PDB file of N, CA and C in Angstrom:
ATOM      1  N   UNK A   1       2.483   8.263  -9.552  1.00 89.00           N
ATOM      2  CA  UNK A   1       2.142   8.214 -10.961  1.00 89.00           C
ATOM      3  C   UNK A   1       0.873   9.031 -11.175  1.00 89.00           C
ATOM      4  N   UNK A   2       0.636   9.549 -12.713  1.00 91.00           N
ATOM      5  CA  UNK A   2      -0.354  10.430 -12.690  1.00 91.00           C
ATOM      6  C   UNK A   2      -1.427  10.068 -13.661  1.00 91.00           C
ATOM      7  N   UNK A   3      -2.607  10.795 -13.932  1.00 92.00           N
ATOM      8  CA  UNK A   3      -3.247   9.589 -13.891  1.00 92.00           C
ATOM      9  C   UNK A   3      -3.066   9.716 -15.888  1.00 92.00           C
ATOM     10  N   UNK A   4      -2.038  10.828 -16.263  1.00 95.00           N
ATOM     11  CA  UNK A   4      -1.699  10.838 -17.388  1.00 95.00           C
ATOM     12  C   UNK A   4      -0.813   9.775 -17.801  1.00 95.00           C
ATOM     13  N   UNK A   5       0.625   9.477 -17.011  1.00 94.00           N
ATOM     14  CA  UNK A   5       1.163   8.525 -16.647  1.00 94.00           C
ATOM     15  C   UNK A   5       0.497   6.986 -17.046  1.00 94.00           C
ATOM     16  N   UNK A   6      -0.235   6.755 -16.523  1.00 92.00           N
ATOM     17  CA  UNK A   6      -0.897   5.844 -16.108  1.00 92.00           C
ATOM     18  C   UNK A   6      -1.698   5.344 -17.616  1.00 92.00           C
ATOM     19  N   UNK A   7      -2.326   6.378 -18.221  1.00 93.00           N
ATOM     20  CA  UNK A   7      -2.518   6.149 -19.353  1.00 93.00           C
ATOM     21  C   UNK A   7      -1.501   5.879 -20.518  1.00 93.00           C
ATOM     22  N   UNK A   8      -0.552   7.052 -20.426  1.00 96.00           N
ATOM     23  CA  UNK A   8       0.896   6.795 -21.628  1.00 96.00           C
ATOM     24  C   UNK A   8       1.249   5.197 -21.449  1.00 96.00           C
ATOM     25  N   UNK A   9       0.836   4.415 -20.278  1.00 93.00           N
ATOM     26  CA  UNK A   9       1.559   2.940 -19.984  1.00 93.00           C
ATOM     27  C   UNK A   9       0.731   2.454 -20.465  1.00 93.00           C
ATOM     28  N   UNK A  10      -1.192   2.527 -20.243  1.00 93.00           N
ATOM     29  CA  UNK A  10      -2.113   1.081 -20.930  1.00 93.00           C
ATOM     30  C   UNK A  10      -2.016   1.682 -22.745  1.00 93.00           C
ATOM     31  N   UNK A  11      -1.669   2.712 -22.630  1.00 95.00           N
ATOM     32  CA  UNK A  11      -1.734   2.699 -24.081  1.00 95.00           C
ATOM     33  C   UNK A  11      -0.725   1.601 -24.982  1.00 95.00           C
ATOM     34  N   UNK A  12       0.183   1.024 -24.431  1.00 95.00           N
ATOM     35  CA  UNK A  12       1.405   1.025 -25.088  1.00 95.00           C
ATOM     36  C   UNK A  12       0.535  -0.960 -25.208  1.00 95.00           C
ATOM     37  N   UNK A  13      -0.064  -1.267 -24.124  1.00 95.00           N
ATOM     38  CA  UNK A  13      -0.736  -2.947 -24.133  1.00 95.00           C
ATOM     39  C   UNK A  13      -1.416  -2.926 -24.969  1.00 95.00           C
ATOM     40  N   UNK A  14      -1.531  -3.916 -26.011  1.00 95.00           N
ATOM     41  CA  UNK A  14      -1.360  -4.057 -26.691  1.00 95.00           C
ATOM     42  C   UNK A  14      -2.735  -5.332 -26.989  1.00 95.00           C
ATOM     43  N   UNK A  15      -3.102  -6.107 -25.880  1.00 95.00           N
ATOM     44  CA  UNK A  15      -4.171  -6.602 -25.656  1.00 95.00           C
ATOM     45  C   UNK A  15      -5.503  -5.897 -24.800  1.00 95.00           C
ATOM     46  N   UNK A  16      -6.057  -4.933 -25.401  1.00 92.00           N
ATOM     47  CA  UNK A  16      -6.876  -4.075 -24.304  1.00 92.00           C
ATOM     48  C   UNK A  16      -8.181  -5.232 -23.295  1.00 92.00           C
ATOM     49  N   UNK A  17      -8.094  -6.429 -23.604  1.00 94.00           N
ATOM     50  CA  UNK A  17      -9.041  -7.109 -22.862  1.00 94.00           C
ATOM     51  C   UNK A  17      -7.933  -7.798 -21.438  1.00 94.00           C
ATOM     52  N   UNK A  18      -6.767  -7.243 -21.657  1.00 93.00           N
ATOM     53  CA  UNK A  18      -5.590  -8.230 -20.180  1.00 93.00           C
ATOM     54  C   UNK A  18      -6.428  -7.178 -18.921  1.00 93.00           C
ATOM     55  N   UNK A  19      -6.483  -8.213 -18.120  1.00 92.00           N
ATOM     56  CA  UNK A  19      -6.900  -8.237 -16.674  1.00 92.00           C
ATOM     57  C   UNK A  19      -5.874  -6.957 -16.019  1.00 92.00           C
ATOM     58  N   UNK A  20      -6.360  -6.433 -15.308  1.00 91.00           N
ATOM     59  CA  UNK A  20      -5.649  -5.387 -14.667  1.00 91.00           C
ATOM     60  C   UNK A  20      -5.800  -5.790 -12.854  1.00 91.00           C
ATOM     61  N   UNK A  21      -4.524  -6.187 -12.612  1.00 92.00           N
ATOM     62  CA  UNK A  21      -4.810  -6.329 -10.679  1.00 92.00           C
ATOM     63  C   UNK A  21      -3.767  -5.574  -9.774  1.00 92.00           C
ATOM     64  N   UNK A  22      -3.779  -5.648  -8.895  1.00 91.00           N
ATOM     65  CA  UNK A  22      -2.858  -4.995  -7.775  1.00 91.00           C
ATOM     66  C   UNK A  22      -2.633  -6.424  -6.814  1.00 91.00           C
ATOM     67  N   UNK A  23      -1.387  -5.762  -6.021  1.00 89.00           N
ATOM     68  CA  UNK A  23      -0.911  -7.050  -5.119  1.00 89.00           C
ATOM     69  C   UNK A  23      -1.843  -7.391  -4.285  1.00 89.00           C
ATOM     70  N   UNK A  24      -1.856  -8.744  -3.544  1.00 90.00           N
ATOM     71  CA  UNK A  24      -2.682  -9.023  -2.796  1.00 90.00           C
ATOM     72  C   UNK A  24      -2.496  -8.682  -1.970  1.00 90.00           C
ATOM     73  N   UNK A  25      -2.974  -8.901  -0.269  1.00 86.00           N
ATOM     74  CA  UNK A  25      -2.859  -8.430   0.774  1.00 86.00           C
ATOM     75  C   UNK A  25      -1.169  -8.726   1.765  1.00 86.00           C
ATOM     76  N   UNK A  26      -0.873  -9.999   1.140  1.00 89.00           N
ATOM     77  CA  UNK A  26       0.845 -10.640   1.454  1.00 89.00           C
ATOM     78  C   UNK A  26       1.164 -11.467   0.185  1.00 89.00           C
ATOM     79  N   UNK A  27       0.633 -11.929  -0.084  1.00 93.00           N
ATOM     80  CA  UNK A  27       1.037 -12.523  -1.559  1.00 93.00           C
ATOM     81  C   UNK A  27       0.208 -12.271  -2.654  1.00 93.00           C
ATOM     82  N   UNK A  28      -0.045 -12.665  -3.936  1.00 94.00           N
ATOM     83  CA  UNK A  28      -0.614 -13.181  -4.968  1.00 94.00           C
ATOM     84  C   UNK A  28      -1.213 -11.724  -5.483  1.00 94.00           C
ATOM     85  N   UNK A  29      -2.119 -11.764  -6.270  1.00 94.00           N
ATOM     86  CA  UNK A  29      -2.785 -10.560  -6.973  1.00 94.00           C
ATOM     87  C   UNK A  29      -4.045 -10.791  -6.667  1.00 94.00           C
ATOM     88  N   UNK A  30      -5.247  -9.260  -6.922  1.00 93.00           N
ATOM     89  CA  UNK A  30      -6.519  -9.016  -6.575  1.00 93.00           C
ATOM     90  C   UNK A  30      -6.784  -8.458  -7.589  1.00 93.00           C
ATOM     91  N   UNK A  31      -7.904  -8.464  -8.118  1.00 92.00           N
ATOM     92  CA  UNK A  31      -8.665  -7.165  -9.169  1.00 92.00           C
ATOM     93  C   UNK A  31      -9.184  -6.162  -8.332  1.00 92.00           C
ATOM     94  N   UNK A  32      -8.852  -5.441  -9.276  1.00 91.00           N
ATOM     95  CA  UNK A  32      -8.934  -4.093  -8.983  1.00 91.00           C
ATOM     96  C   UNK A  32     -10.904  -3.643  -8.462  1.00 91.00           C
ATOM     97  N   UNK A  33     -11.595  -3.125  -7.499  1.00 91.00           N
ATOM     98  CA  UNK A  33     -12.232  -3.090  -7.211  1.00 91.00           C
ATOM     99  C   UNK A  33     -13.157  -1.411  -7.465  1.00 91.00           C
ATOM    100  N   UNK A  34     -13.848  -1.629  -7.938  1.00 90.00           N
ATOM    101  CA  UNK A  34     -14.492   0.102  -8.099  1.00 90.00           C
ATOM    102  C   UNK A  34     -13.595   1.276  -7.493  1.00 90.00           C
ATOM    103  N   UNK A  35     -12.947   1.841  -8.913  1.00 91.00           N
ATOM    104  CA  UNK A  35     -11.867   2.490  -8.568  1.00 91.00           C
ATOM    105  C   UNK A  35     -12.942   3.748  -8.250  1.00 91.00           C
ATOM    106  N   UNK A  36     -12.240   4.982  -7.396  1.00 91.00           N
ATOM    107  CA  UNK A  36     -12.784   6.144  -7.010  1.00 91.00           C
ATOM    108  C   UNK A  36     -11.573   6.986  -7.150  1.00 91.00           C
ATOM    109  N   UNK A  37     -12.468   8.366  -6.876  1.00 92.00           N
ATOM    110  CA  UNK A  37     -11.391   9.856  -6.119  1.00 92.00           C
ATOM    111  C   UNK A  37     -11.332  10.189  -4.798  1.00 92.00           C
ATOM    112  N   UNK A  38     -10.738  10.490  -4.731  1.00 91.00           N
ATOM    113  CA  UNK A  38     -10.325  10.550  -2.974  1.00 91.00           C
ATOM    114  C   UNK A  38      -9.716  11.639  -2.618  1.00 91.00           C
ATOM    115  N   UNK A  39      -9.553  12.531  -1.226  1.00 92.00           N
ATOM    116  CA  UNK A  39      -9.061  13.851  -1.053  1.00 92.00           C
ATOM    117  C   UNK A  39      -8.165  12.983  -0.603  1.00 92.00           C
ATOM    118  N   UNK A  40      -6.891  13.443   0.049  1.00 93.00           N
ATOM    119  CA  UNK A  40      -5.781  12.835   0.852  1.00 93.00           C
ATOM    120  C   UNK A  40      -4.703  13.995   0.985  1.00 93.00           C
ATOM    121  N   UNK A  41      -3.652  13.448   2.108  1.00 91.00           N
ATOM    122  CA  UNK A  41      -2.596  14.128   2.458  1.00 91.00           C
ATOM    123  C   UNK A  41      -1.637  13.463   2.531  1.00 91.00           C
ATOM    124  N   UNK A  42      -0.097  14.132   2.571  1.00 91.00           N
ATOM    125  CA  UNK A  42       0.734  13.246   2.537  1.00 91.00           C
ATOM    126  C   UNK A  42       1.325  12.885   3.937  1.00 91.00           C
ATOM    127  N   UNK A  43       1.300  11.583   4.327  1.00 90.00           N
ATOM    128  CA  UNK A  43       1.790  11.908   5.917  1.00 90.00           C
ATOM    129  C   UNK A  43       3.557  11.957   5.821  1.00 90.00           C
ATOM    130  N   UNK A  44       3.890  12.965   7.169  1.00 89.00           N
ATOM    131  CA  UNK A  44       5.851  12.880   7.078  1.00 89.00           C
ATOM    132  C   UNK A  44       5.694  11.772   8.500  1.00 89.00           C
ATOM    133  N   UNK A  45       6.749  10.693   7.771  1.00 90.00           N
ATOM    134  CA  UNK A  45       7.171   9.831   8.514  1.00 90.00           C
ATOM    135  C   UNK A  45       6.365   8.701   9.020  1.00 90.00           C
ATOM    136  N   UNK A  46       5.818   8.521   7.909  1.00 89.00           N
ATOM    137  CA  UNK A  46       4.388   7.212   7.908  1.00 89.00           C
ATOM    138  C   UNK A  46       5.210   5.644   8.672  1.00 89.00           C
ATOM    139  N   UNK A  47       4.493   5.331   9.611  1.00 91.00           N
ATOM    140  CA  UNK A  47       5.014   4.060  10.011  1.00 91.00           C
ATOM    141  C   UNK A  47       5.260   2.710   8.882  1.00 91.00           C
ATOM    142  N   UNK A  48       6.317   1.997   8.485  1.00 91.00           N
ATOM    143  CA  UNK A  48       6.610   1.400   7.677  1.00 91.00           C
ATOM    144  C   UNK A  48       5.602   1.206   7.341  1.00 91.00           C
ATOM    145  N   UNK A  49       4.602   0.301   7.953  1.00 90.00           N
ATOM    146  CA  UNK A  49       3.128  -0.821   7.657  1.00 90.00           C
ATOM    147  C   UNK A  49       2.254  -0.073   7.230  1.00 90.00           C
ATOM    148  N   UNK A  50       2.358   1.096   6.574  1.00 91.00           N
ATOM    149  CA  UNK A  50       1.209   2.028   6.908  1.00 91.00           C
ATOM    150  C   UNK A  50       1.879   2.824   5.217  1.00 91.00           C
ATOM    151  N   UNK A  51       0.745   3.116   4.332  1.00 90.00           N
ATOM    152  CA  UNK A  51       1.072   4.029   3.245  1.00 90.00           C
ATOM    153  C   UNK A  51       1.250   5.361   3.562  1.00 90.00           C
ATOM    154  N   UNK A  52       1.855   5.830   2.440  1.00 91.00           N
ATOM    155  CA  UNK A  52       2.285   6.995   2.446  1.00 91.00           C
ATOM    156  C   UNK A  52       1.648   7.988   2.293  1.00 91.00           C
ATOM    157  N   UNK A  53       0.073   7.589   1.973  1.00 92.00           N
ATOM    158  CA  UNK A  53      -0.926   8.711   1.698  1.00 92.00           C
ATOM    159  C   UNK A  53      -2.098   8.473   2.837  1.00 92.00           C
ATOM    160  N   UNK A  54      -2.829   9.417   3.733  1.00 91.00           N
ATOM    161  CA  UNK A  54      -3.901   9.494   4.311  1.00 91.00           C
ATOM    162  C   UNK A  54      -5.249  10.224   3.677  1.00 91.00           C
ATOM    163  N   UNK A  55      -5.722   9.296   3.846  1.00 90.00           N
ATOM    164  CA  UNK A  55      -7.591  10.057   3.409  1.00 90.00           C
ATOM    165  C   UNK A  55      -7.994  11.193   4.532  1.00 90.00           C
ATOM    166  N   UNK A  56      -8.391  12.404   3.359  1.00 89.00           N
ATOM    167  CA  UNK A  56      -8.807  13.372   4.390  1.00 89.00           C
ATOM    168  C   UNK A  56     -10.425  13.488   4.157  1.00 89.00           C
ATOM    169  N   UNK A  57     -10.988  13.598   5.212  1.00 81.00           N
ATOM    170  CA  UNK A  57     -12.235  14.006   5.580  1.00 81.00           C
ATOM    171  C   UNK A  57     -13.231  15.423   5.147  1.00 81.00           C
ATOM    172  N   UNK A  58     -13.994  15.353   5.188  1.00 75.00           N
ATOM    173  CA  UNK A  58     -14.607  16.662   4.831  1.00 75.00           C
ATOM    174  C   UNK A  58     -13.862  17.935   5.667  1.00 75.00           C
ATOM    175  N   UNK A  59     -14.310  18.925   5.565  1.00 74.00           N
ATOM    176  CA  UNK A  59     -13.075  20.323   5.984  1.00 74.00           C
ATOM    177  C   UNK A  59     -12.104  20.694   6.204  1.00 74.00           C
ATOM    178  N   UNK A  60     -11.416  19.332   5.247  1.00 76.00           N
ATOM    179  CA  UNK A  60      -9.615  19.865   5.400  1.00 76.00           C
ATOM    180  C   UNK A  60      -9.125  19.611   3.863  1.00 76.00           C
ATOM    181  N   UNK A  61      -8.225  20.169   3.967  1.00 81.00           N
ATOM    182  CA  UNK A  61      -7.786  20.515   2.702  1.00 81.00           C
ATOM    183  C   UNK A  61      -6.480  18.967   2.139  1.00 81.00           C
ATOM    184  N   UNK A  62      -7.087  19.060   0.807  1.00 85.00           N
ATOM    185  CA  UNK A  62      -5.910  18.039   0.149  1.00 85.00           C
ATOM    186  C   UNK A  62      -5.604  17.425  -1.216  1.00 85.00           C
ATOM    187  N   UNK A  63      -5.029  16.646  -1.460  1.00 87.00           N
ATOM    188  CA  UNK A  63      -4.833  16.198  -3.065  1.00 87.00           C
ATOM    189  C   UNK A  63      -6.036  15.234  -3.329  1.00 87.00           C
ATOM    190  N   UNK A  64      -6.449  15.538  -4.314  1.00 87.00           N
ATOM    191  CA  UNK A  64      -7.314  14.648  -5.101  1.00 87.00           C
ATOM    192  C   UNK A  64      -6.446  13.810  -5.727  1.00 87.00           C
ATOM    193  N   UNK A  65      -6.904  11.937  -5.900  1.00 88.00           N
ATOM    194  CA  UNK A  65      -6.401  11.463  -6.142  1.00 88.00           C
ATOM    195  C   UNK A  65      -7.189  10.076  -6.796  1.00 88.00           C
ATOM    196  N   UNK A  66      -6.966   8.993  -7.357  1.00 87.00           N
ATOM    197  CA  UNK A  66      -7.433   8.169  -7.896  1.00 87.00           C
ATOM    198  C   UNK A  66      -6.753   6.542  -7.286  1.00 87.00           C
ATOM    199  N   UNK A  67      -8.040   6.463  -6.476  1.00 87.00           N
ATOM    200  CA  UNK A  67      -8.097   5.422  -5.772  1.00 87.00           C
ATOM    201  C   UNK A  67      -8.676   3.971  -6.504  1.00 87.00           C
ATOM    202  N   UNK A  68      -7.327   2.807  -7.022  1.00 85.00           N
ATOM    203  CA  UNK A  68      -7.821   1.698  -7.394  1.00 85.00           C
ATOM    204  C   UNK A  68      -7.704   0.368  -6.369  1.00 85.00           C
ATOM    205  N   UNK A  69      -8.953   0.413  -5.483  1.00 84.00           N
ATOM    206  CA  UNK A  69      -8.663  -0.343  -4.402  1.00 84.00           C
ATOM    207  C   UNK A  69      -8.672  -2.320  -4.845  1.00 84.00           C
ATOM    208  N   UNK A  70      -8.346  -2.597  -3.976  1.00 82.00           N
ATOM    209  CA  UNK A  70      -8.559  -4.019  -4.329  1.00 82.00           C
ATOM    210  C   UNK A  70      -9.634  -4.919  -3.691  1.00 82.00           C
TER     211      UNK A  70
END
């Protein structure tokens, strides 16, 4: 999702004070924690347990992205 995306959706709520969270770690929900930007890459063939995006480090190249951690 982009982070245009992302907006076309809170626009549409309708209560702008509703709580915004992400899943918890195995169950339940978390708030969202000082969201950031982040460089990253995409890994091929990410181990199930493991997301689909890696953080890249200083001198390598990658997508900027918008990190809402929990």
């Amino acid at each position: 999702m982009t982070v245009k995306e992302l907006i076309k959706h809170l626009q549409k709520v309708q209560n702008k004070e509703m709580t915004v969270v992400v899943n918890g770690y195995e169950d339940g929900f978390d708030d969202i924690k000082d969201p950031k930007v982040v460089a990253t890459y995409e890994q091929v063939n990410p181990n199930w347990y493991n997301g689909k995006y890696e953080q890249i480090f200083s001198g390598q190249d990658g997508t900027i992205m918008l990190l809402l951690p929990r």
